């Protein structure tokens, strides 16, 4: 079960991180660069999944997911993780784009760059350290989710936290301790790799 739970945790956390960044970058850009009516209300709505207890969010969305037929599925677990991870990604990218200089994009367009080239050759490279941080936050938050996975997964989507809590409840503490080490190592590895990468980028003066 350990191998299956480990693979499931990696897949869920990776999918959640990718979707969080995919939604966080455009939302953070809009909030960081532009002023529009309802901006304060939107930021408050984004904070609600963080402020409201996770149990209430999971129970509230469980009924909808049952109606949609995605409860107890991989997609359902990823979606419930997004409710907790996406706001963090948006706020990280909001901070990045608050200090973003649009002149670089204007200069690229004046030199003949297309919109796609501006996105992939100007915006993403400049915002990449923030994207790494947003992805890391989302991955680690999703990696550690237990309650929402248990409620929405319905016991069919078994991740490492689910397996770890089951082992702790069974009283088999030595095995639970071993699984907890496996649970911590990937998170520490991701944190160390991103810290080393961001540190090397800062040392080289590339951002």
Tab-separated table of N, CA, C and O in Angstrom, residues 1 4-5 8 12 66 69-75 77 148-159 162:
chain	number	residue	atom	x	y	z
A	1	UNK	N	0.815	-1.214	0.000
A	1	UNK	CA	0.000	0.000	0.000
A	1	UNK	C	0.848	1.262	0.000
A	1	UNK	O	0.408	2.305	-0.459
A	4	UNK	N	1.685	2.504	-3.599
A	4	UNK	CA	0.492	3.061	-4.240
A	4	UNK	C	0.119	4.414	-3.631
A	4	UNK	O	-0.230	5.359	-4.353
A	5	UNK	N	0.197	4.506	-2.296
A	5	UNK	CA	-0.143	5.755	-1.625
A	5	UNK	C	0.856	6.854	-1.972
A	5	UNK	O	0.479	8.022	-2.150
A	8	UNK	N	0.138	7.996	-5.519
A	8	UNK	CA	-1.103	8.765	-5.521
A	8	UNK	C	-0.887	10.163	-4.947
A	8	UNK	O	-1.403	11.159	-5.478
A	12	UNK	N	-1.467	13.591	-7.106
A	12	UNK	CA	-2.461	14.570	-6.652
A	12	UNK	C	-1.795	15.914	-6.385
A	12	UNK	O	-2.289	16.971	-6.815
A	66	UNK	N	-20.920	14.911	-5.318
A	66	UNK	CA	-21.745	13.715	-5.465
A	66	UNK	C	-22.713	13.874	-6.633
A	66	UNK	O	-22.931	12.946	-7.419
A	69	UNK	N	-20.863	13.547	-9.791
A	69	UNK	CA	-20.296	12.223	-10.012
A	69	UNK	C	-18.783	12.172	-9.929
A	69	UNK	O	-18.170	11.242	-10.464
A	70	UNK	N	-18.172	13.147	-9.254
A	70	UNK	CA	-16.710	13.149	-9.151
A	70	UNK	C	-16.240	12.916	-7.721
A	70	UNK	O	-15.038	13.011	-7.449
A	71	UNK	N	-17.171	12.613	-6.805
A	71	UNK	CA	-16.764	12.233	-5.456
A	71	UNK	C	-16.086	10.867	-5.514
A	71	UNK	O	-16.412	10.027	-6.358
A	72	UNK	N	-15.129	10.661	-4.623
A	72	UNK	CA	-14.363	9.408	-4.554
A	72	UNK	C	-13.586	9.153	-5.842
A	72	UNK	O	-13.403	8.008	-6.257
A	73	UNK	N	-13.144	10.236	-6.488
A	73	UNK	CA	-12.325	10.117	-7.693
A	73	UNK	C	-11.078	10.985	-7.548
A	73	UNK	O	-11.019	11.882	-6.702
A	74	UNK	N	-10.105	10.709	-8.396
A	74	UNK	CA	-8.872	11.497	-8.414
A	74	UNK	C	-9.183	12.965	-8.704
A	74	UNK	O	-8.652	13.869	-8.048
A	75	UNK	N	-10.047	13.218	-9.683
A	75	UNK	CA	-10.396	14.593	-10.051
A	75	UNK	C	-11.054	15.326	-8.896
A	75	UNK	O	-10.789	16.513	-8.658
A	77	UNK	N	-10.643	14.802	-5.668
A	77	UNK	CA	-9.642	15.118	-4.646
A	77	UNK	C	-8.790	16.303	-5.079
A	77	UNK	O	-8.493	17.196	-4.279
A	148	UNK	N	-9.729	16.682	3.959
A	148	UNK	CA	-10.450	16.878	2.702
A	148	UNK	C	-10.305	15.657	1.783
A	148	UNK	O	-11.255	15.268	1.101
A	149	UNK	N	-9.127	15.037	1.807
A	149	UNK	CA	-8.923	13.828	0.990
A	149	UNK	C	-9.792	12.690	1.499
A	149	UNK	O	-10.366	11.930	0.712
A	150	UNK	N	-9.894	12.571	2.812
A	150	UNK	CA	-10.704	11.504	3.402
A	150	UNK	C	-12.181	11.680	3.062
A	150	UNK	O	-12.866	10.714	2.712
A	151	UNK	N	-12.674	12.923	3.143
A	151	UNK	CA	-14.096	13.176	2.898
A	151	UNK	C	-14.440	13.003	1.417
A	151	UNK	O	-15.390	12.302	1.054
A	152	UNK	N	-13.672	13.653	0.558
A	152	UNK	CA	-13.983	13.624	-0.880
A	152	UNK	C	-13.521	12.318	-1.514
A	152	UNK	O	-14.188	11.760	-2.385
A	153	UNK	N	-12.362	11.808	-1.077
A	153	UNK	CA	-11.843	10.562	-1.639
A	153	UNK	C	-12.653	9.354	-1.251
A	153	UNK	O	-12.643	8.337	-1.956
A	154	UNK	N	-13.360	9.444	-0.127
A	154	UNK	CA	-14.234	8.354	0.288
A	154	UNK	C	-13.519	7.035	0.542
A	154	UNK	O	-14.131	5.970	0.439
A	155	UNK	N	-12.224	7.090	0.849
A	155	UNK	CA	-11.467	5.868	1.095
A	155	UNK	C	-10.986	5.172	-0.160
A	155	UNK	O	-10.241	4.189	-0.079
A	156	UNK	N	-11.367	5.669	-1.328
A	156	UNK	CA	-10.932	5.063	-2.588
A	156	UNK	C	-9.652	5.705	-3.111
A	156	UNK	O	-8.888	5.068	-3.823
A	157	UNK	N	-9.460	6.978	-2.791
A	157	UNK	CA	-8.221	7.670	-3.151
A	157	UNK	C	-7.354	7.696	-1.895
A	157	UNK	O	-7.567	8.503	-0.993
A	158	UNK	N	-6.388	6.806	-1.818
A	158	UNK	CA	-5.559	6.645	-0.615
A	158	UNK	C	-4.217	7.326	-0.849
A	158	UNK	O	-3.412	6.892	-1.664
A	159	UNK	N	-3.988	8.412	-0.112
A	159	UNK	CA	-2.711	9.111	-0.168
A	159	UNK	C	-1.908	8.775	1.091
A	159	UNK	O	-2.406	8.093	2.002
A	162	UNK	N	-3.538	9.617	4.491
A	162	UNK	CA	-4.595	8.666	4.828
A	162	UNK	C	-3.988	7.386	5.386
A	162	UNK	O	-4.428	6.852	6.421
